[in-house]
C-alpha positions as a Markdown table, in Angstrom:
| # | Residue | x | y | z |
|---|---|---|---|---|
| 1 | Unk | 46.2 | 115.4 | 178.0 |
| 2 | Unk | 49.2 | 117.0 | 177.2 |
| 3 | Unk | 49.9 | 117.8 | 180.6 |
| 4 | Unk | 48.7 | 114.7 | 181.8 |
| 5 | Unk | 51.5 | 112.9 | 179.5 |
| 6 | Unk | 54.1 | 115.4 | 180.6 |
| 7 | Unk | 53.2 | 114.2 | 184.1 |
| 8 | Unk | 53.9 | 110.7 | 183.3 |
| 9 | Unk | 57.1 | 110.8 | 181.7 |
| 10 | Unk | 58.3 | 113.2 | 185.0 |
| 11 | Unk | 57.3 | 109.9 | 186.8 |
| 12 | Unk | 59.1 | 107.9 | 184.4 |
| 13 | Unk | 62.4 | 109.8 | 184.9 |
| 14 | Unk | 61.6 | 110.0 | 188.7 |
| 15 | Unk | 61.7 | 105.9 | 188.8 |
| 16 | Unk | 64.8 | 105.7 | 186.8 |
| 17 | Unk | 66.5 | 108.3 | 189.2 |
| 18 | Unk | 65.3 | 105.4 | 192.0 |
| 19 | Unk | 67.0 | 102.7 | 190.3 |
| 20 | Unk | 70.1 | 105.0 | 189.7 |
| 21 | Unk | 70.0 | 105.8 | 193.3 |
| 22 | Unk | 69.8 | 102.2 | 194.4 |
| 23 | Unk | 72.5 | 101.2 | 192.2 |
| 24 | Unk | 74.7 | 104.0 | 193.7 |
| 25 | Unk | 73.5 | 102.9 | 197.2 |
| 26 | Unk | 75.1 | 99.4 | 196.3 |
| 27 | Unk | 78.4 | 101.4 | 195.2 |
| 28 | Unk | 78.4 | 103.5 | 198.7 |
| 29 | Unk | 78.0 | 100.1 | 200.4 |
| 30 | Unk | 81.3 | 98.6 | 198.5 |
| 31 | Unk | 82.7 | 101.8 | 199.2 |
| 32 | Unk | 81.8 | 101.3 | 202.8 |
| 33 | Unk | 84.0 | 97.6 | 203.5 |
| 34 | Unk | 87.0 | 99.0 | 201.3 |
| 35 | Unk | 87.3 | 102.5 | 203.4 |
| 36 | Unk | 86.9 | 100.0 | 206.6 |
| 37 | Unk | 89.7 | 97.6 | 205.5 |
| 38 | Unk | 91.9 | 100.7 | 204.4 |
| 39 | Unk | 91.0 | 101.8 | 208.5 |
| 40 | Unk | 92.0 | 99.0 | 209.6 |
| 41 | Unk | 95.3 | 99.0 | 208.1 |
| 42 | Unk | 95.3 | 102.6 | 208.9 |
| 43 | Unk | 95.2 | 101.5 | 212.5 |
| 44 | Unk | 98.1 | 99.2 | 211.9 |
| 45 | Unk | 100.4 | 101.3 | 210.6 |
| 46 | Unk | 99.3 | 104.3 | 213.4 |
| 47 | Unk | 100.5 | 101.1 | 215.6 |
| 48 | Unk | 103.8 | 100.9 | 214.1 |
| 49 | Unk | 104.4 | 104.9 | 213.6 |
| 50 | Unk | 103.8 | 105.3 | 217.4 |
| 51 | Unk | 106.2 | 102.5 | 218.2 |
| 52 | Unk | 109.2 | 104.4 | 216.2 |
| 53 | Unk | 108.0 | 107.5 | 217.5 |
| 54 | Unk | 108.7 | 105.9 | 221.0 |
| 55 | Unk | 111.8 | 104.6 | 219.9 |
| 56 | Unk | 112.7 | 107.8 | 218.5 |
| 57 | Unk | 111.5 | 109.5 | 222.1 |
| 58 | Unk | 114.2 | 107.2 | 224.3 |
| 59 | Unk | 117.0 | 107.6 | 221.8 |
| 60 | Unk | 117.1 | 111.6 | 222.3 |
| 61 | Unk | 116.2 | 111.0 | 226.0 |
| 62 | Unk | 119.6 | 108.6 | 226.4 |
| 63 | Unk | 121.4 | 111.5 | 223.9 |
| 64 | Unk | 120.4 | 113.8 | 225.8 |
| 65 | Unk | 121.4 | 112.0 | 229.3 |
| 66 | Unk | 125.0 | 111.4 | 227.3 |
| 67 | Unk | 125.2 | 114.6 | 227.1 |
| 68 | Unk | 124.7 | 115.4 | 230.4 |
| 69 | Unk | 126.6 | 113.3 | 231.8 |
| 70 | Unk | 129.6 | 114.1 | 229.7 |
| 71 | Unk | 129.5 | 117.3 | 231.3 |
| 72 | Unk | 129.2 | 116.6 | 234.3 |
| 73 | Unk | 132.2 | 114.8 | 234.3 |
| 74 | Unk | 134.2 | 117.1 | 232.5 |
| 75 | Unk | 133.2 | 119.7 | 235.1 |
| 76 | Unk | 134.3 | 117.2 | 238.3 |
| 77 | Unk | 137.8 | 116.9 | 236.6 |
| 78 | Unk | 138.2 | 120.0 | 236.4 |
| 79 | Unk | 137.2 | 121.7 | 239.8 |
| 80 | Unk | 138.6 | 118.5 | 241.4 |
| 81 | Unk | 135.0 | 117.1 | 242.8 |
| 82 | Unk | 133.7 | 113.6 | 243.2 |
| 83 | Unk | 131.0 | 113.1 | 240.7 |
| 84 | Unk | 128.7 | 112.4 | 243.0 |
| 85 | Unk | 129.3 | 115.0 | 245.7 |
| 86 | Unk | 128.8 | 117.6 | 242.3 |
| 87 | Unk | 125.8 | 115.9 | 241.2 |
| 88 | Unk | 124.0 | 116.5 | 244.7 |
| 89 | Unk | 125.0 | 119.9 | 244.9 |
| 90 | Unk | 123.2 | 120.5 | 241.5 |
| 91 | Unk | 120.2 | 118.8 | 242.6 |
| 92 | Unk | 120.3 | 121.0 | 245.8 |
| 93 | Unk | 120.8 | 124.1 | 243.6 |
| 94 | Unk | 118.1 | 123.0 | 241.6 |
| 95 | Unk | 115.5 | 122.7 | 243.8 |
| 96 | Unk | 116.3 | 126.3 | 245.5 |
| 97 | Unk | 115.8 | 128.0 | 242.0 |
| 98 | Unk | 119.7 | 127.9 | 240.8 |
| 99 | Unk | 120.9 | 126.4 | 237.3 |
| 100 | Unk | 123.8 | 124.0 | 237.3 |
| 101 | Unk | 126.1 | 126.2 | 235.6 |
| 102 | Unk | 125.6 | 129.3 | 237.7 |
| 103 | Unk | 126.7 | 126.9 | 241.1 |
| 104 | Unk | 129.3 | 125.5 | 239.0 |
| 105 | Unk | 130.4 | 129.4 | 238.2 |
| 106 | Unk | 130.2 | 129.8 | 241.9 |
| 107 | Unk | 131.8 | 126.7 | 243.2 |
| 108 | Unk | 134.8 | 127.6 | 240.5 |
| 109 | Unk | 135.0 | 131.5 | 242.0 |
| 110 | Unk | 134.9 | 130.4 | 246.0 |
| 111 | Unk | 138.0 | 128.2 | 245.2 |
| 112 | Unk | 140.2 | 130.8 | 244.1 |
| 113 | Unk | 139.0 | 133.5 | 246.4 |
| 114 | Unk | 139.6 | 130.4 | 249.2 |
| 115 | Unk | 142.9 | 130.3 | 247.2 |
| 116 | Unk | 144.0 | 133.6 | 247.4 |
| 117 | Unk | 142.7 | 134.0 | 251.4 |
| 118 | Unk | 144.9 | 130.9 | 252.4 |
| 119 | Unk | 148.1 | 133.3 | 250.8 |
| 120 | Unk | 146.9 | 136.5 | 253.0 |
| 121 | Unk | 144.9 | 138.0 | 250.2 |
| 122 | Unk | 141.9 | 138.9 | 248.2 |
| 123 | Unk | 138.2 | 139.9 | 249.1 |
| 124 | Unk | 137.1 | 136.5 | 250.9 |
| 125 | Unk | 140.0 | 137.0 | 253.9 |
| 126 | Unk | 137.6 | 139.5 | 255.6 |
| 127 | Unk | 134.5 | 137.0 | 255.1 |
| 128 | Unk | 136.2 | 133.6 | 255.7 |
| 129 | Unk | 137.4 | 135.4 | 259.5 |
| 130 | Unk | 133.8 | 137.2 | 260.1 |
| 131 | Unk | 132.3 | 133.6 | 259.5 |
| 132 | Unk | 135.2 | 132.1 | 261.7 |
| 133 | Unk | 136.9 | 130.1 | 259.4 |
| 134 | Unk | 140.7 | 129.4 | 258.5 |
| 135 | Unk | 141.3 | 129.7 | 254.5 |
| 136 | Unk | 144.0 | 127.5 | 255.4 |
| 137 | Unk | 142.4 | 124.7 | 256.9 |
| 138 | Unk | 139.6 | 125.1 | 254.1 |
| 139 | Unk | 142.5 | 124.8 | 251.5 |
| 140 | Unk | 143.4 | 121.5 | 252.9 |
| 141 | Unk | 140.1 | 119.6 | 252.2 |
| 142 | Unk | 138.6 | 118.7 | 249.0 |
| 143 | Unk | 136.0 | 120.7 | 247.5 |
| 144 | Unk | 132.7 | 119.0 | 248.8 |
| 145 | Unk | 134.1 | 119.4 | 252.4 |
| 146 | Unk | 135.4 | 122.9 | 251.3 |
| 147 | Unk | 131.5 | 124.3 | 250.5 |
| 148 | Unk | 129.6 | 121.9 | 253.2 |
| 149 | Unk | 131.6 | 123.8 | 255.8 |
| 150 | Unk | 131.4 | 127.7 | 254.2 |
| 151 | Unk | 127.3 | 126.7 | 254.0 |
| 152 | Unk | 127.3 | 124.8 | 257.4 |
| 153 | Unk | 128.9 | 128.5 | 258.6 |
| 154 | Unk | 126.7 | 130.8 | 256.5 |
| 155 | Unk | 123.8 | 128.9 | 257.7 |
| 156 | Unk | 124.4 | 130.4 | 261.1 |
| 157 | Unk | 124.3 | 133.9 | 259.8 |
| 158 | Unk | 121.0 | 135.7 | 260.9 |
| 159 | Unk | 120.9 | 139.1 | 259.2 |
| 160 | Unk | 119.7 | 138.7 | 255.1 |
| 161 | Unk | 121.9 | 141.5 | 254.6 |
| 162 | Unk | 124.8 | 140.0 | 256.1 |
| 163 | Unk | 124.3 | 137.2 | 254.1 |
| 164 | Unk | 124.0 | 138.7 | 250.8 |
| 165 | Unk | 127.3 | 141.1 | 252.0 |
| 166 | Unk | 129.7 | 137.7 | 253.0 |
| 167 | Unk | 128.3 | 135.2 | 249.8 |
| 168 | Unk | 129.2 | 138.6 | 247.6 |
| 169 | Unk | 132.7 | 138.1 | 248.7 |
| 170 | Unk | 133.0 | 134.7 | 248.3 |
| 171 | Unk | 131.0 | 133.8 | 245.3 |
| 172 | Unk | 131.0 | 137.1 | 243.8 |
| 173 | Unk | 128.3 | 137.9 | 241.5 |
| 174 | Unk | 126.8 | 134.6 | 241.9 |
| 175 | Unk | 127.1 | 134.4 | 245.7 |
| 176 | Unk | 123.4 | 136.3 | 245.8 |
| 177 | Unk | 121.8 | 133.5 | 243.7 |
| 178 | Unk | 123.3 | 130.9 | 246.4 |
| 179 | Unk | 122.2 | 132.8 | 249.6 |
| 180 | Unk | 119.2 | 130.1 | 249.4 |
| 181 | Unk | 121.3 | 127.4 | 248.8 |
| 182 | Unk | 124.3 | 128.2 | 251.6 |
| 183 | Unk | 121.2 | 128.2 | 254.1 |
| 184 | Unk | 120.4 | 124.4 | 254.1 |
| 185 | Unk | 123.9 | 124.1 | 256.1 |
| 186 | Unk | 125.7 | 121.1 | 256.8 |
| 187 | Unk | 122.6 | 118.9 | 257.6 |
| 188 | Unk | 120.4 | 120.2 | 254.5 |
| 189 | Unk | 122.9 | 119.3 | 251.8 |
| 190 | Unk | 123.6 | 115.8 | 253.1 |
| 191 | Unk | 119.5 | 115.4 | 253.3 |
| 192 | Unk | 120.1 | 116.4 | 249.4 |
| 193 | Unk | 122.5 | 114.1 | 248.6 |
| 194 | Unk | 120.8 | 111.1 | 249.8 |
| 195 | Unk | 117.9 | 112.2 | 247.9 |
| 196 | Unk | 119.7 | 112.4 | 245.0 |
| 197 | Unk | 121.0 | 109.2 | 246.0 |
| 198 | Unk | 117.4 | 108.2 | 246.0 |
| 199 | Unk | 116.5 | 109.6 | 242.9 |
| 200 | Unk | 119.1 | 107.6 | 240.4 |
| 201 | Unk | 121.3 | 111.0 | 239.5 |
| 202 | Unk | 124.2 | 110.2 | 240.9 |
| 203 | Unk | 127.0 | 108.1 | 239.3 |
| 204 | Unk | 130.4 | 107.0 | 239.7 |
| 205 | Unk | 133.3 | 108.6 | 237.5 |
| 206 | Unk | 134.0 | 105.2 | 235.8 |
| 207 | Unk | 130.1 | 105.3 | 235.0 |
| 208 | Unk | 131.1 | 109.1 | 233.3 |
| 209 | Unk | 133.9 | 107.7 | 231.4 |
| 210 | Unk | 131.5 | 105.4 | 229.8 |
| 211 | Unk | 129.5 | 107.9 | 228.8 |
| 212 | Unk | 132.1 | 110.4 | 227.3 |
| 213 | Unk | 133.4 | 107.6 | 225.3 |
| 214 | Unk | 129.6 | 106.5 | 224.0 |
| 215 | Unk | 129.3 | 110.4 | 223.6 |
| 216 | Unk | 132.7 | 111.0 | 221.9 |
| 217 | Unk | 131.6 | 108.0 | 219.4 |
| 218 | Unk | 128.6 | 109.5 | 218.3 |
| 219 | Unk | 130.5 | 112.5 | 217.7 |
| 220 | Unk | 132.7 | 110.8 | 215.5 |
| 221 | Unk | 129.8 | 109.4 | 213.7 |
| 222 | Unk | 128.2 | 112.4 | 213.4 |
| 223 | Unk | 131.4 | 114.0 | 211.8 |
| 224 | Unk | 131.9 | 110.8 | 209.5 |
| 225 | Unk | 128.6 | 111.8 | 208.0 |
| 226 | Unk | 129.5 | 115.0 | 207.4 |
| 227 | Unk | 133.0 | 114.5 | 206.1 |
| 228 | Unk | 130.6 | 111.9 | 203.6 |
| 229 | Unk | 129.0 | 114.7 | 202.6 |
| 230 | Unk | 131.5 | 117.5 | 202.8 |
| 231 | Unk | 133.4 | 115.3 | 200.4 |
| 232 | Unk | 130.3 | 114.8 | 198.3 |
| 233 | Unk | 129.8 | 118.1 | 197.7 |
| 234 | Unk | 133.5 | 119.8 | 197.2 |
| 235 | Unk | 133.6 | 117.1 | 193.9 |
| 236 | Unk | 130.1 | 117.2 | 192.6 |
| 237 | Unk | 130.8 | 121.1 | 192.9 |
| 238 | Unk | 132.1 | 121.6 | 189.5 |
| 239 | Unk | 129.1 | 119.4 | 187.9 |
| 240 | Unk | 127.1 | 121.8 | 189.9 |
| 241 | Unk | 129.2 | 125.1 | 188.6 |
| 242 | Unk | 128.8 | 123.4 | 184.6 |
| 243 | Unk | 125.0 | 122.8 | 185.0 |
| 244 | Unk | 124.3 | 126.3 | 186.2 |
| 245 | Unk | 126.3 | 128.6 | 183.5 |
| 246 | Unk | 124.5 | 126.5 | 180.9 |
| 247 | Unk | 121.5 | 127.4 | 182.6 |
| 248 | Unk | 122.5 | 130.7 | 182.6 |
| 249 | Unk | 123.4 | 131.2 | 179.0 |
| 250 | Unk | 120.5 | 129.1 | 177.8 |
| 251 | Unk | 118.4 | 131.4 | 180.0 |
| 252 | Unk | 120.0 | 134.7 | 179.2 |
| 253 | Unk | 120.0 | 133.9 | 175.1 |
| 254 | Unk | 118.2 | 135.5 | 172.6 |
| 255 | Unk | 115.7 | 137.3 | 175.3 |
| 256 | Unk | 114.6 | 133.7 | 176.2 |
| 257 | Unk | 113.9 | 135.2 | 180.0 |
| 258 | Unk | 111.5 | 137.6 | 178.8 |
| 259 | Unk | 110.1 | 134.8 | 176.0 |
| 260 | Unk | 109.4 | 132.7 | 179.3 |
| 261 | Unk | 108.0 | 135.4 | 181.2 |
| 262 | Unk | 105.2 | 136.5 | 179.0 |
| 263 | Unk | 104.6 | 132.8 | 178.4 |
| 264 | Unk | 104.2 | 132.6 | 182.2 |
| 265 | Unk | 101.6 | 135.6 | 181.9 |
| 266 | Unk | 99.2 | 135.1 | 179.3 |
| 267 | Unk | 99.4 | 131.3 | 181.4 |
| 268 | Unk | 98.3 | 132.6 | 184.6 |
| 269 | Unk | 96.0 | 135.1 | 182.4 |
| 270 | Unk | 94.4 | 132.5 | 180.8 |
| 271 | Unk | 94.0 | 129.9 | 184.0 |
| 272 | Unk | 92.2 | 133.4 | 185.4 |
| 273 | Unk | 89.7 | 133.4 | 182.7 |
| 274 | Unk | 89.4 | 130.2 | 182.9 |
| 275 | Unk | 87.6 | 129.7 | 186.6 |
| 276 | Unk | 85.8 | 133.0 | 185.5 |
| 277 | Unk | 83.8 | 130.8 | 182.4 |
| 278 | Unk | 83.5 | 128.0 | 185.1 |
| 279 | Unk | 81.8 | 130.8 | 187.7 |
| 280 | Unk | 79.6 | 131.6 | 184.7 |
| 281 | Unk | 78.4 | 128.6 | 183.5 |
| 282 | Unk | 77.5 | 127.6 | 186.9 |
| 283 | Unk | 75.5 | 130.5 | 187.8 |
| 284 | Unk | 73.9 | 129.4 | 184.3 |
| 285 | Unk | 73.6 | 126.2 | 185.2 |
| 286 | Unk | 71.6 | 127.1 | 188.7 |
| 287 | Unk | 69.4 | 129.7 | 186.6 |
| 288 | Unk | 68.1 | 126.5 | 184.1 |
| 289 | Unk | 67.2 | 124.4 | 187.0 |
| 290 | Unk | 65.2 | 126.7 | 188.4 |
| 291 | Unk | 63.8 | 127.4 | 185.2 |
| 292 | Unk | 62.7 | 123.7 | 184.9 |
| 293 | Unk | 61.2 | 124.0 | 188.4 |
| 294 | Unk | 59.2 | 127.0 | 188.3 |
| 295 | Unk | 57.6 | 125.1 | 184.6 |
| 296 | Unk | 56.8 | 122.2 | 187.0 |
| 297 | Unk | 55.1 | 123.8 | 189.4 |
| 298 | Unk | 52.8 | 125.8 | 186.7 |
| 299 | Unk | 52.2 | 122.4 | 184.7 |
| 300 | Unk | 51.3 | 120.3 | 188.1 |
| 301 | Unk | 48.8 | 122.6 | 189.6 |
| 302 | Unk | 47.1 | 123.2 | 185.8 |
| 303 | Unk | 46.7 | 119.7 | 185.5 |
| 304 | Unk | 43.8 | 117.6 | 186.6 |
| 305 | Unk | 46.0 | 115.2 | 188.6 |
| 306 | Unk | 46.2 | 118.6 | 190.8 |
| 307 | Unk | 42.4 | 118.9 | 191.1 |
| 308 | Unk | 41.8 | 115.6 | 192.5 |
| 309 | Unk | 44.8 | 115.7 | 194.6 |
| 310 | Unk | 42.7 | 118.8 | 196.2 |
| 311 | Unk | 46.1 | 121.1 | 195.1 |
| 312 | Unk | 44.5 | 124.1 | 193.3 |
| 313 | Unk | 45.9 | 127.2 | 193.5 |
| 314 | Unk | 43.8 | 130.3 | 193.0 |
| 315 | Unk | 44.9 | 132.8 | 190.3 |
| 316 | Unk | 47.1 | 135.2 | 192.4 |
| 317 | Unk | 49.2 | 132.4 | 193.0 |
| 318 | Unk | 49.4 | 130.9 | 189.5 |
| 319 | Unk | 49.7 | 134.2 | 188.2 |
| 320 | Unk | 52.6 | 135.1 | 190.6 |
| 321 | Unk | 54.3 | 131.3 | 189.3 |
| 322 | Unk | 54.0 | 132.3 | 185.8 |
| 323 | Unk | 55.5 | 135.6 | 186.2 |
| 324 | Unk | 58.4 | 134.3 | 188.3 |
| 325 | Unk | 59.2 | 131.6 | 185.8 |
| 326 | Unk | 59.3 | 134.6 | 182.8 |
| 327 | Unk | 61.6 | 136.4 | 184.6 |
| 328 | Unk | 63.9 | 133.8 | 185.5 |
| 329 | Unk | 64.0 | 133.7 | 181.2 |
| 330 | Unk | 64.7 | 137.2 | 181.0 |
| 331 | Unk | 67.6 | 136.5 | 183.7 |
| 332 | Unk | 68.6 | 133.4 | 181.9 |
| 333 | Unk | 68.7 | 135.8 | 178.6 |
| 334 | Unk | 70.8 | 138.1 | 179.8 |
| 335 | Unk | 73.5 | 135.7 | 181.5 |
| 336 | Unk | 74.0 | 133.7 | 177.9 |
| 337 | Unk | 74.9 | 136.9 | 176.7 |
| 338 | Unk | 77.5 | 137.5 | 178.6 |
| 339 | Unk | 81.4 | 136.7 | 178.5 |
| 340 | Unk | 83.0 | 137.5 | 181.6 |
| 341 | Unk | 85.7 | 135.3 | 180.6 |
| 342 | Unk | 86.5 | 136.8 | 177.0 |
| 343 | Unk | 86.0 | 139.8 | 178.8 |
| 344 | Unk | 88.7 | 139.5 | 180.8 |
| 345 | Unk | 90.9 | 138.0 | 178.5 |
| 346 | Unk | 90.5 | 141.3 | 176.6 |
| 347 | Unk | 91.3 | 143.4 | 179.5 |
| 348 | Unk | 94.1 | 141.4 | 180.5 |
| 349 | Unk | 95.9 | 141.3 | 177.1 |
| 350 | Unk | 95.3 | 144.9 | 176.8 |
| 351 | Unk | 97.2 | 145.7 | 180.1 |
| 352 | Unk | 99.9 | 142.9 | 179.2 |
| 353 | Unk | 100.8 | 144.7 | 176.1 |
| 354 | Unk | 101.2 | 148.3 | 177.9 |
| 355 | Unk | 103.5 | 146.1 | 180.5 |
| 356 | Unk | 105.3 | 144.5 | 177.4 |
| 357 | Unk | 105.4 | 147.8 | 175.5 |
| 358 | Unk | 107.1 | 149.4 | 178.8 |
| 359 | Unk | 109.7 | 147.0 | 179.3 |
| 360 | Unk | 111.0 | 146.8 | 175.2 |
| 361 | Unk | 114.6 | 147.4 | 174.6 |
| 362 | Unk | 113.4 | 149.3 | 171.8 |
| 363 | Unk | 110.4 | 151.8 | 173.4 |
| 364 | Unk | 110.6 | 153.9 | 170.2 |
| 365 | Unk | 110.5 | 151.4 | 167.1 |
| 366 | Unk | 108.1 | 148.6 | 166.4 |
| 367 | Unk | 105.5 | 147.4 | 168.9 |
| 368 | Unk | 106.3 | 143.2 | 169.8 |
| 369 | Unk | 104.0 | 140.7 | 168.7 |
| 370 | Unk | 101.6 | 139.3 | 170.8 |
| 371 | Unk | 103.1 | 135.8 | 171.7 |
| 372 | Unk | 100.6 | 133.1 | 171.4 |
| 373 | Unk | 100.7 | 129.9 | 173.5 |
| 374 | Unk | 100.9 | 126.7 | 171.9 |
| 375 | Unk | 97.9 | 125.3 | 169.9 |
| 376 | Unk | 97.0 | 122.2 | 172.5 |
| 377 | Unk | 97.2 | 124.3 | 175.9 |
| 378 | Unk | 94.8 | 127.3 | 174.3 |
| 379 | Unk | 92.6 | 125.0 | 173.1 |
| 380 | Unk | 92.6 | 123.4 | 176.6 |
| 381 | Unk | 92.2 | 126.6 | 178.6 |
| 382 | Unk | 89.4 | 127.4 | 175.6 |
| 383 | Unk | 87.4 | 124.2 | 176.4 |
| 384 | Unk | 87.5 | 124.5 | 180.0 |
| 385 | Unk | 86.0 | 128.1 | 179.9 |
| 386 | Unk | 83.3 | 127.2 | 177.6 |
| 387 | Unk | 82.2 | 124.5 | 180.1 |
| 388 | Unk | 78.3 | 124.2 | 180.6 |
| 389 | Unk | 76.6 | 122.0 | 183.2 |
């Protein structure tokens, strides 16, 4: 009967588990409409973030465009270019595998070797006659006309070598990465000015004033800022200077440094020995429910409610049951007698002494005293270790 009774007060416990489990299931539901109105909003505010981002996306694309632009116009006035005409010679460059600066190197070298040929010297005299050109009559157009007519002329140069040999002279030692670009001609490098035409990248030089100015303000408001804080920090820096000597001396007196640092130790010493006592009351813990299993299992199927349920085991098994359910007291024994965390707490003030030992002013006369944390964080550490579930 006694089993019988243990049986009923399981069943007991069992229904009050349901009703806990219903009235958590009524919690998970409230749970539910709060985590879908915090989604909702969630959703709002992923709105609004990926609207700034967006923002944030076309304001470096339009700094980045200032920029751009600024130089370009910068490098028109000072090779003497249209705009324009430079513009579409970059986006021919481009497309035949040749950065912007590297033609504008180019462009800058061909007009003083052009230069130097008009006055009966330098290396591009030979070149400019080979390709049947006067460097005076090239000195007399501006510098679009200048490079359509050295392409439109190198253009009509067969051998790849000879090619190579004549842009060497005349663009020096960017003349090989323009061999491509020189072979559109005349005809080719109109087709990629229209294009560029087309394609919105070319502007006007009143268009490239406007941008060096918006690009010159932001400048100046970028250097505002930083004057703002400049000034900011060369007077806040004697505060700063004050605060750290007092630091310093606070630090430095009366071996407060070391005080702090074996207060930091035996801290991180005893947060250590504290997750070890957590480790071993949970392997405790799992050793007691399966304690309490192992008892239910041996009560049920010794209990008539086993018989007529047609659940009896024969004696190997109950005997096997029984014997697991002794040994997991044996193992149960032999875990509460352990104390992995005091262990370690010995072990590690044992080795923190040898390390405090090693590092005294003093190695020859007395031994420090252990220093001992406050009261209320030991006790804390303490209590957490000696955690059961």
């Amino acid at each position: 009967m006694a089993v019988v009774g243990s049986l009923a007060v399981s069943v007991v416990a069992k229904m009050q588990k349901f009703n806990d489990d219903m009235q958590k299931g009524r919690k998970t539901l409230l749970n539910f409409s709060k985590a879908a109105r915090h989604a909702t909003a969630t959703v709002t505010t992923f709105g609004t973030a990926a609207v700034a981002a967006g923002a944030g996306v076309a304001a470096f694309m339009v700094k980045q465009q200032l920029n751009a632009v600024d130089a370009i116009s910068k490098t028109s006035d000072r090779l003497g270019i249209a705009t324009e005409k430079l513009v579409a010679f970059h986006h021919a460059a481009e497309l035949n595998g040749v950065s912007s600066n590297t033609f504008d190197m180019a462009l800058q070298r061909m007009t003083r070797r052009i230069a130097e040929a008009a006055q009966g010297t330098g290396e591009a005299r030979g070149a400019l006659a080979e390709l049947g050109l006067s460097a005076g009559a090239l000195q007399g157009m501006t510098l679009d006309r200048r490079f359509v007519e050295v392409a439109e002329a190198m253009s009509k140069v067969e051998n790849q070598s000879d090619k190579v040999r004549l842009a060497m002279k005349l663009f020096d030692s960017e003349g090989v990465a323009l061999v491509n670009v020189l072979r559109l001609g005349r005809e080719g490098l109109q087709g990629a000015e229209r294009d560029a035409n087309k394609l919105g990248l070319t502007f006007n030089r009143a268009m490239g004033a406007a941008a060096e100015k918006a690009n010159d303000a932001i400048t100046r408001l970028s250097s505002a800022f930083t004057g703002l804080f400049r000034q900011f920090t060369v007077r806040i820096a004697p505060i700063i200077e004050k605060t750290i000597n007092r630091l310093t001396a606070f630090l430095t007196d009366n071996g407060r440094i070391k005080t702090f640092g074996e207060v930091m130790a035996r801290g991180v010493g005893e947060a250590a020995a504290a997750v070890i006592g957590a480790i071993h009351g949970m392997k405790l813990a799992l050793v007691d429910a399966k304690i309490l299993l192992s008892d239910f299992v041996v009560q049920l199927a010794e209990s008539p409610v086993a018989r007529v349920l047609g659940l009896n085991p024969n004696n190997d098994v109950l005997e096997r049951a029984v014997n697991a359910a002794f040994d997991l007291r044996q193992d149960r024994k032999k875990l509460g007698a352990q104390d992995p965390a005091g262990d370690f707490r010995k072990a590690f003030e044992k080795h923190l002494q040898k390390a405090l030992e090693m590092v005294s002013d003093s190695p020859d006369g007395p031994k420090p005293p252990p220093l001992q944390l406050p009261d209320q964080l030991l006790n804390t550490f303490n209590r957490i270790s000696e955690l059961k579930p």
